Amino acid sequence: MPPTTRERIIEAAAALLTEGGREAVSTRAVSAAAGVQAPTIYRSFGDKHGLLDAVASHGFSTYLRSKATLERSDDPVDDLRRGWDLHVAFGVGNPAYYALIYGEPRPGAQSPAAREAAVILAGLVRRIAEAGRLRVSEERAAHLVHSAGAGVTFQLNSMLPEQRDPALSTLARESVIAAVTTDSPAAGQDGVAGNAIALRAALPQLTGLSDAERSLLGEWLGRITG
């Protein structure tokens, strides 16, 4: 089945991105490569940001599928490790896509690919919280894991392959994991906070409470874990 016009535009833009980076993905260049007029691009994607978001999702799709289907083990912290490794491997293997997705953050806005990846990361962190092994709030843990992982990936991509320290990602990963998790439920300096984090993660399962009661309990637990 031949590709649709939209698919042809995305594939042309993706090829330009891979060959020349973000700056190579101009409306004129994409129009020429896809064999369409510029108005067709605007009708399909709204503007250049819409086109770039579609290209990012196109390139990220394989990574997202592999991360979304990552088989869960009995250890949610080890699952987070594997998620980190998968993220960094994708970024180093696909630097142009990674820079497109994370290189120019827009306050209050995320590409669909970045949002989907954030949801998957939140799910990994939630499982650690449910196991009572999270030292900090889920939000803080997810932000720290993502920012550290992105920082390592951009650092590796800024270096020549022969200059890269293969242990850098592992050291950063383990430092972050040590900062946000514990070895056992409610361990660490503040067992009360650990229990509060676990209970907050389990709030959606507390069907015996009303929505208002769950919201209020969540607010109280947030204060404890804050």
PDB file of C-alpha atoms in Angstrom:
ATOM      1  CA  MET A   1       0.000   0.000   0.000  1.00  0.00           C
ATOM      2  CA  PRO A   2       1.572   3.323  -1.077  1.00  0.00           C
ATOM      3  CA  PRO A   3       2.265   5.892   1.652  1.00  0.00           C
ATOM      4  CA  THR A   4      -0.234   8.682   2.170  1.00  0.00           C
ATOM      5  CA  THR A   5       0.736  12.267   1.503  1.00  0.00           C
ATOM      6  CA  ARG A   6       1.146  12.830   5.237  1.00  0.00           C
ATOM      7  CA  GLU A   7       3.400   9.785   5.584  1.00  0.00           C
ATOM      8  CA  ARG A   8       5.454  10.888   2.572  1.00  0.00           C
ATOM      9  CA  ILE A   9       5.991  14.321   4.123  1.00  0.00           C
ATOM     10  CA  ILE A  10       7.017  12.851   7.471  1.00  0.00           C
ATOM     11  CA  GLU A  11       9.447  10.411   5.848  1.00  0.00           C
ATOM     12  CA  ALA A  12      10.996  13.195   3.756  1.00  0.00           C
ATOM     13  CA  ALA A  13      11.393  15.418   6.824  1.00  0.00           C
ATOM     14  CA  ALA A  14      12.828  12.516   8.836  1.00  0.00           C
ATOM     15  CA  ALA A  15      15.457  11.860   6.151  1.00  0.00           C
ATOM     16  CA  LEU A  16      16.432  15.534   6.117  1.00  0.00           C
ATOM     17  CA  LEU A  17      16.657  15.548   9.911  1.00  0.00           C
ATOM     18  CA  THR A  18      18.900  12.491   9.994  1.00  0.00           C
ATOM     19  CA  GLU A  19      21.188  13.866   7.294  1.00  0.00           C
ATOM     20  CA  GLY A  20      21.442  17.495   8.347  1.00  0.00           C
ATOM     21  CA  GLY A  21      19.843  18.041  11.735  1.00  0.00           C
ATOM     22  CA  ARG A  22      16.925  20.278  12.658  1.00  0.00           C
ATOM     23  CA  GLU A  23      18.102  23.206  10.513  1.00  0.00           C
ATOM     24  CA  ALA A  24      17.837  21.051   7.388  1.00  0.00           C
ATOM     25  CA  VAL A  25      14.100  20.546   7.945  1.00  0.00           C
ATOM     26  CA  SER A  26      12.830  23.673   6.217  1.00  0.00           C
ATOM     27  CA  THR A  27       9.408  23.877   4.620  1.00  0.00           C
ATOM     28  CA  ARG A  28      11.007  24.404   1.215  1.00  0.00           C
ATOM     29  CA  ALA A  29      13.335  21.406   1.566  1.00  0.00           C
ATOM     30  CA  VAL A  30      10.551  19.138   2.821  1.00  0.00           C
ATOM     31  CA  SER A  31       8.222  20.252   0.023  1.00  0.00           C
ATOM     32  CA  ALA A  32      10.846  19.437  -2.576  1.00  0.00           C
ATOM     33  CA  ALA A  33      11.783  16.098  -1.051  1.00  0.00           C
ATOM     34  CA  ALA A  34       8.170  14.978  -0.630  1.00  0.00           C
ATOM     35  CA  GLY A  35       6.996  16.337  -3.985  1.00  0.00           C
ATOM     36  CA  VAL A  36       4.262  18.534  -2.507  1.00  0.00           C
ATOM     37  CA  GLN A  37       3.490  22.235  -2.255  1.00  0.00           C
ATOM     38  CA  ALA A  38       4.108  24.130   0.986  1.00  0.00           C
ATOM     39  CA  PRO A  39       0.362  24.702   1.638  1.00  0.00           C
ATOM     40  CA  THR A  40      -0.078  20.913   1.789  1.00  0.00           C
ATOM     41  CA  ILE A  41       2.337  20.779   4.717  1.00  0.00           C
ATOM     42  CA  TYR A  42       0.474  23.512   6.583  1.00  0.00           C
ATOM     43  CA  ARG A  43      -2.881  21.832   5.961  1.00  0.00           C
ATOM     44  CA  SER A  44      -1.546  18.536   7.290  1.00  0.00           C
ATOM     45  CA  PHE A  45       0.434  19.775  10.291  1.00  0.00           C
ATOM     46  CA  GLY A  46      -0.697  23.314  11.040  1.00  0.00           C
ATOM     47  CA  ASP A  47       2.793  24.800  11.234  1.00  0.00           C
ATOM     48  CA  LYS A  48       6.450  23.804  11.363  1.00  0.00           C
ATOM     49  CA  HIS A  49       6.190  22.868  15.047  1.00  0.00           C
ATOM     50  CA  GLY A  50       3.398  20.453  14.160  1.00  0.00           C
ATOM     51  CA  LEU A  51       5.533  18.903  11.439  1.00  0.00           C
ATOM     52  CA  LEU A  52       8.523  18.554  13.757  1.00  0.00           C
ATOM     53  CA  ASP A  53       6.336  16.983  16.449  1.00  0.00           C
ATOM     54  CA  ALA A  54       5.114  14.433  13.912  1.00  0.00           C
ATOM     55  CA  VAL A  55       8.686  13.681  12.839  1.00  0.00           C
ATOM     56  CA  ALA A  56       9.726  13.284  16.469  1.00  0.00           C
ATOM     57  CA  SER A  57       6.902  10.802  17.090  1.00  0.00           C
ATOM     58  CA  HIS A  58       7.863   8.944  13.913  1.00  0.00           C
ATOM     59  CA  GLY A  59      11.469   8.546  15.036  1.00  0.00           C
ATOM     60  CA  PHE A  60      10.591   7.844  18.641  1.00  0.00           C
ATOM     61  CA  SER A  61       7.950   5.227  17.882  1.00  0.00           C
ATOM     62  CA  THR A  62      10.275   2.215  17.905  1.00  0.00           C
ATOM     63  CA  TYR A  63      11.860   3.333  21.173  1.00  0.00           C
ATOM     64  CA  LEU A  64       8.485   4.008  22.769  1.00  0.00           C
ATOM     65  CA  ARG A  65       7.167   0.606  21.718  1.00  0.00           C
ATOM     66  CA  SER A  66      10.188  -1.154  23.196  1.00  0.00           C
ATOM     67  CA  LYS A  67       9.915   0.859  26.421  1.00  0.00           C
ATOM     68  CA  ALA A  68       6.150   0.458  26.719  1.00  0.00           C
ATOM     69  CA  THR A  69       6.462  -3.304  26.298  1.00  0.00           C
ATOM     70  CA  LEU A  70       9.441  -3.583  28.644  1.00  0.00           C
ATOM     71  CA  GLU A  71       8.726  -6.755  30.592  1.00  0.00           C
ATOM     72  CA  ARG A  72       8.223  -6.063  34.266  1.00  0.00           C
ATOM     73  CA  SER A  73      10.352  -7.903  36.754  1.00  0.00           C
ATOM     74  CA  ASP A  74       9.769  -8.455  40.460  1.00  0.00           C
ATOM     75  CA  ASP A  75      12.085  -5.513  41.188  1.00  0.00           C
ATOM     76  CA  PRO A  76      10.638  -2.133  40.102  1.00  0.00           C
ATOM     77  CA  VAL A  77      13.975  -0.405  40.754  1.00  0.00           C
ATOM     78  CA  ASP A  78      15.727  -2.754  38.350  1.00  0.00           C
ATOM     79  CA  ASP A  79      12.991  -2.004  35.808  1.00  0.00           C
ATOM     80  CA  LEU A  80      13.844   1.685  36.175  1.00  0.00           C
ATOM     81  CA  ARG A  81      17.490   0.852  35.494  1.00  0.00           C
ATOM     82  CA  ARG A  82      16.553  -0.900  32.269  1.00  0.00           C
ATOM     83  CA  GLY A  83      14.316   1.998  31.290  1.00  0.00           C
ATOM     84  CA  TRP A  84      17.198   4.428  31.824  1.00  0.00           C
ATOM     85  CA  ASP A  85      19.562   2.306  29.720  1.00  0.00           C
ATOM     86  CA  LEU A  86      17.010   2.088  26.918  1.00  0.00           C
ATOM     87  CA  HIS A  87      16.510   5.869  26.971  1.00  0.00           C
ATOM     88  CA  VAL A  88      20.225   6.670  26.810  1.00  0.00           C
ATOM     89  CA  ALA A  89      20.845   4.055  24.117  1.00  0.00           C
ATOM     90  CA  PHE A  90      18.137   5.566  21.940  1.00  0.00           C
ATOM     91  CA  GLY A  91      19.482   9.088  22.414  1.00  0.00           C
ATOM     92  CA  VAL A  92      23.064   8.138  21.591  1.00  0.00           C
ATOM     93  CA  GLY A  93      21.986   6.032  18.629  1.00  0.00           C
ATOM     94  CA  ASN A  94      19.651   8.708  17.265  1.00  0.00           C
ATOM     95  CA  PRO A  95      21.142  12.087  18.245  1.00  0.00           C
ATOM     96  CA  ALA A  96      19.175  14.138  15.707  1.00  0.00           C
ATOM     97  CA  TYR A  97      15.837  12.790  16.896  1.00  0.00           C
ATOM     98  CA  TYR A  98      16.848  13.163  20.528  1.00  0.00           C
ATOM     99  CA  ALA A  99      17.869  16.793  20.045  1.00  0.00           C
ATOM    100  CA  LEU A 100      14.601  17.450  18.230  1.00  0.00           C
ATOM    101  CA  ILE A 101      12.547  16.033  21.092  1.00  0.00           C
ATOM    102  CA  TYR A 102      14.480  17.375  24.075  1.00  0.00           C
ATOM    103  CA  GLY A 103      16.942  19.946  22.756  1.00  0.00           C
ATOM    104  CA  GLU A 104      14.665  22.996  22.635  1.00  0.00           C
ATOM    105  CA  PRO A 105      12.208  22.797  25.532  1.00  0.00           C
ATOM    106  CA  ARG A 106       9.138  25.007  25.285  1.00  0.00           C
ATOM    107  CA  PRO A 107       7.787  26.010  28.724  1.00  0.00           C
ATOM    108  CA  GLY A 108       4.354  24.531  29.219  1.00  0.00           C
ATOM    109  CA  ALA A 109       4.537  22.487  26.012  1.00  0.00           C
ATOM    110  CA  GLN A 110       5.839  19.028  25.185  1.00  0.00           C
ATOM    111  CA  SER A 111       5.887  17.111  21.952  1.00  0.00           C
ATOM    112  CA  PRO A 112       3.573  14.072  21.844  1.00  0.00           C
ATOM    113  CA  ALA A 113       6.648  11.825  21.901  1.00  0.00           C
ATOM    114  CA  ALA A 114       8.038  13.509  25.015  1.00  0.00           C
ATOM    115  CA  ARG A 115       4.646  13.319  26.736  1.00  0.00           C
ATOM    116  CA  GLU A 116       4.341   9.614  26.012  1.00  0.00           C
ATOM    117  CA  ALA A 117       7.849   8.956  27.298  1.00  0.00           C
ATOM    118  CA  ALA A 118       7.032  10.945  30.460  1.00  0.00           C
ATOM    119  CA  VAL A 119       3.937   8.809  31.054  1.00  0.00           C
ATOM    120  CA  ILE A 120       6.010   5.634  30.798  1.00  0.00           C
ATOM    121  CA  LEU A 121       8.621   7.014  33.208  1.00  0.00           C
ATOM    122  CA  ALA A 122       5.866   8.021  35.635  1.00  0.00           C
ATOM    123  CA  GLY A 123       4.581   4.443  35.514  1.00  0.00           C
ATOM    124  CA  LEU A 124       8.012   3.057  36.392  1.00  0.00           C
ATOM    125  CA  VAL A 125       8.318   5.473  39.303  1.00  0.00           C
ATOM    126  CA  ARG A 126       4.764   4.705  40.468  1.00  0.00           C
ATOM    127  CA  ARG A 127       5.621   1.009  40.840  1.00  0.00           C
ATOM    128  CA  ILE A 128       8.584   1.904  43.060  1.00  0.00           C
ATOM    129  CA  ALA A 129       6.323   4.117  45.169  1.00  0.00           C
ATOM    130  CA  GLU A 130       3.726   1.366  45.468  1.00  0.00           C
ATOM    131  CA  ALA A 131       6.461  -0.968  46.733  1.00  0.00           C
ATOM    132  CA  GLY A 132       7.286   1.563  49.475  1.00  0.00           C
ATOM    133  CA  ARG A 133      10.789   2.113  48.134  1.00  0.00           C
ATOM    134  CA  LEU A 134      10.667   5.762  47.088  1.00  0.00           C
ATOM    135  CA  ARG A 135      12.480   8.371  49.206  1.00  0.00           C
ATOM    136  CA  VAL A 136      10.929  11.423  47.544  1.00  0.00           C
ATOM    137  CA  SER A 137       7.647  12.256  45.879  1.00  0.00           C
ATOM    138  CA  GLU A 138       6.844  10.596  42.573  1.00  0.00           C
ATOM    139  CA  GLU A 139       6.971  13.937  40.777  1.00  0.00           C
ATOM    140  CA  ARG A 140      10.413  14.814  42.146  1.00  0.00           C
ATOM    141  CA  ALA A 141      11.767  11.355  41.385  1.00  0.00           C
ATOM    142  CA  ALA A 142      10.515  11.424  37.786  1.00  0.00           C
ATOM    143  CA  HIS A 143      11.916  14.910  37.195  1.00  0.00           C
ATOM    144  CA  LEU A 144      15.298  13.970  38.629  1.00  0.00           C
ATOM    145  CA  VAL A 145      15.538  10.736  36.656  1.00  0.00           C
ATOM    146  CA  HIS A 146      14.581  12.449  33.412  1.00  0.00           C
ATOM    147  CA  SER A 147      16.833  15.483  33.842  1.00  0.00           C
ATOM    148  CA  ALA A 148      19.837  13.354  34.791  1.00  0.00           C
ATOM    149  CA  GLY A 149      19.237  10.887  31.966  1.00  0.00           C
ATOM    150  CA  ALA A 150      18.839  13.674  29.414  1.00  0.00           C
ATOM    151  CA  GLY A 151      21.959  15.415  30.711  1.00  0.00           C
ATOM    152  CA  VAL A 152      24.035  12.266  30.358  1.00  0.00           C
ATOM    153  CA  THR A 153      22.678  11.642  26.870  1.00  0.00           C
ATOM    154  CA  PHE A 154      23.433  15.161  25.651  1.00  0.00           C
ATOM    155  CA  GLN A 155      26.903  14.989  27.189  1.00  0.00           C
ATOM    156  CA  LEU A 156      27.667  11.712  25.425  1.00  0.00           C
ATOM    157  CA  ASN A 157      26.353  13.095  22.144  1.00  0.00           C
ATOM    158  CA  SER A 158      28.637  16.123  22.460  1.00  0.00           C
ATOM    159  CA  MET A 159      31.700  13.862  22.500  1.00  0.00           C
ATOM    160  CA  LEU A 160      33.421  11.889  19.789  1.00  0.00           C
ATOM    161  CA  PRO A 161      32.622   8.162  20.090  1.00  0.00           C
ATOM    162  CA  GLU A 162      36.190   7.328  21.079  1.00  0.00           C
ATOM    163  CA  GLN A 163      36.087   9.948  23.867  1.00  0.00           C
ATOM    164  CA  ARG A 164      32.967   8.609  25.556  1.00  0.00           C
ATOM    165  CA  ASP A 165      33.352   7.056  28.982  1.00  0.00           C
ATOM    166  CA  PRO A 166      31.233   3.867  28.922  1.00  0.00           C
ATOM    167  CA  ALA A 167      30.819   4.051  32.707  1.00  0.00           C
ATOM    168  CA  LEU A 168      29.389   7.598  32.738  1.00  0.00           C
ATOM    169  CA  SER A 169      25.773   6.593  32.233  1.00  0.00           C
ATOM    170  CA  THR A 170      25.983   3.777  34.776  1.00  0.00           C
ATOM    171  CA  LEU A 171      27.518   6.024  37.440  1.00  0.00           C
ATOM    172  CA  ALA A 172      24.892   8.717  36.893  1.00  0.00           C
ATOM    173  CA  ARG A 173      22.089   6.152  36.888  1.00  0.00           C
ATOM    174  CA  GLU A 174      23.159   4.570  40.155  1.00  0.00           C
ATOM    175  CA  SER A 175      23.654   7.965  41.813  1.00  0.00           C
ATOM    176  CA  VAL A 176      20.129   9.003  40.903  1.00  0.00           C
ATOM    177  CA  ILE A 177      18.636   5.680  41.967  1.00  0.00           C
ATOM    178  CA  ALA A 178      20.414   5.927  45.319  1.00  0.00           C
ATOM    179  CA  ALA A 179      19.015   9.437  45.774  1.00  0.00           C
ATOM    180  CA  VAL A 180      15.376   8.548  45.109  1.00  0.00           C
ATOM    181  CA  THR A 181      14.967   4.922  46.223  1.00  0.00           C
ATOM    182  CA  THR A 182      15.579   2.720  49.239  1.00  0.00           C
ATOM    183  CA  ASP A 183      16.689  -0.897  49.511  1.00  0.00           C
ATOM    184  CA  SER A 184      13.588  -1.961  51.405  1.00  0.00           C
ATOM    185  CA  PRO A 185      10.079  -0.624  52.041  1.00  0.00           C
ATOM    186  CA  ALA A 186       9.978   2.457  54.258  1.00  0.00           C
ATOM    187  CA  ALA A 187      13.738   2.232  54.862  1.00  0.00           C
ATOM    188  CA  GLY A 188      16.058   5.185  55.129  1.00  0.00           C
ATOM    189  CA  GLN A 189      16.042   8.179  57.427  1.00  0.00           C
ATOM    190  CA  ASP A 190      12.315   8.845  57.284  1.00  0.00           C
ATOM    191  CA  GLY A 191      10.124   5.748  57.320  1.00  0.00           C
ATOM    192  CA  VAL A 192       7.008   7.889  57.789  1.00  0.00           C
ATOM    193  CA  ALA A 193       7.643   9.709  54.534  1.00  0.00           C
ATOM    194  CA  GLY A 194       8.291   6.423  52.733  1.00  0.00           C
ATOM    195  CA  ASN A 195       5.000   5.020  53.946  1.00  0.00           C
ATOM    196  CA  ALA A 196       3.212   8.233  52.968  1.00  0.00           C
ATOM    197  CA  ILE A 197       4.652   8.043  49.446  1.00  0.00           C
ATOM    198  CA  ALA A 198       3.495   4.427  49.116  1.00  0.00           C
ATOM    199  CA  LEU A 199       0.009   5.269  50.352  1.00  0.00           C
ATOM    200  CA  ARG A 200      -0.224   8.248  48.020  1.00  0.00           C
ATOM    201  CA  ALA A 201       0.670   6.000  45.081  1.00  0.00           C
ATOM    202  CA  ALA A 202      -2.114   3.603  46.104  1.00  0.00           C
ATOM    203  CA  LEU A 203      -4.822   6.295  46.331  1.00  0.00           C
ATOM    204  CA  PRO A 204      -6.539   5.332  43.039  1.00  0.00           C
ATOM    205  CA  GLN A 205      -7.118   1.851  44.485  1.00  0.00           C
ATOM    206  CA  LEU A 206      -8.875   3.157  47.608  1.00  0.00           C
ATOM    207  CA  THR A 207     -12.359   2.821  46.173  1.00  0.00           C
ATOM    208  CA  GLY A 208     -13.926   2.938  49.623  1.00  0.00           C
ATOM    209  CA  LEU A 209     -13.216   6.669  49.702  1.00  0.00           C
ATOM    210  CA  SER A 210     -15.059   9.313  47.721  1.00  0.00           C
ATOM    211  CA  ASP A 211     -13.234  11.436  45.146  1.00  0.00           C
ATOM    212  CA  ALA A 212     -13.229  14.342  47.587  1.00  0.00           C
ATOM    213  CA  GLU A 213     -11.819  12.182  50.380  1.00  0.00           C
ATOM    214  CA  ARG A 214      -9.079  10.798  48.143  1.00  0.00           C
ATOM    215  CA  SER A 215      -8.223  14.325  47.043  1.00  0.00           C
ATOM    216  CA  LEU A 216      -7.974  15.543  50.628  1.00  0.00           C
ATOM    217  CA  LEU A 217      -5.915  12.540  51.710  1.00  0.00           C
ATOM    218  CA  GLY A 218      -3.653  13.084  48.716  1.00  0.00           C
ATOM    219  CA  GLU A 219      -3.127  16.696  49.782  1.00  0.00           C
ATOM    220  CA  TRP A 220      -2.182  15.635  53.323  1.00  0.00           C
ATOM    221  CA  LEU A 221       0.172  12.945  52.096  1.00  0.00           C
ATOM    222  CA  GLY A 222       1.731  15.416  49.684  1.00  0.00           C
ATOM    223  CA  ARG A 223       2.577  17.686  52.607  1.00  0.00           C
ATOM    224  CA  ILE A 224       4.247  14.806  54.421  1.00  0.00           C
ATOM    225  CA  THR A 225       6.280  13.779  51.388  1.00  0.00           C
ATOM    226  CA  GLY A 226       7.004  17.319  50.218  1.00  0.00           C
TER     227      GLY A 226
END
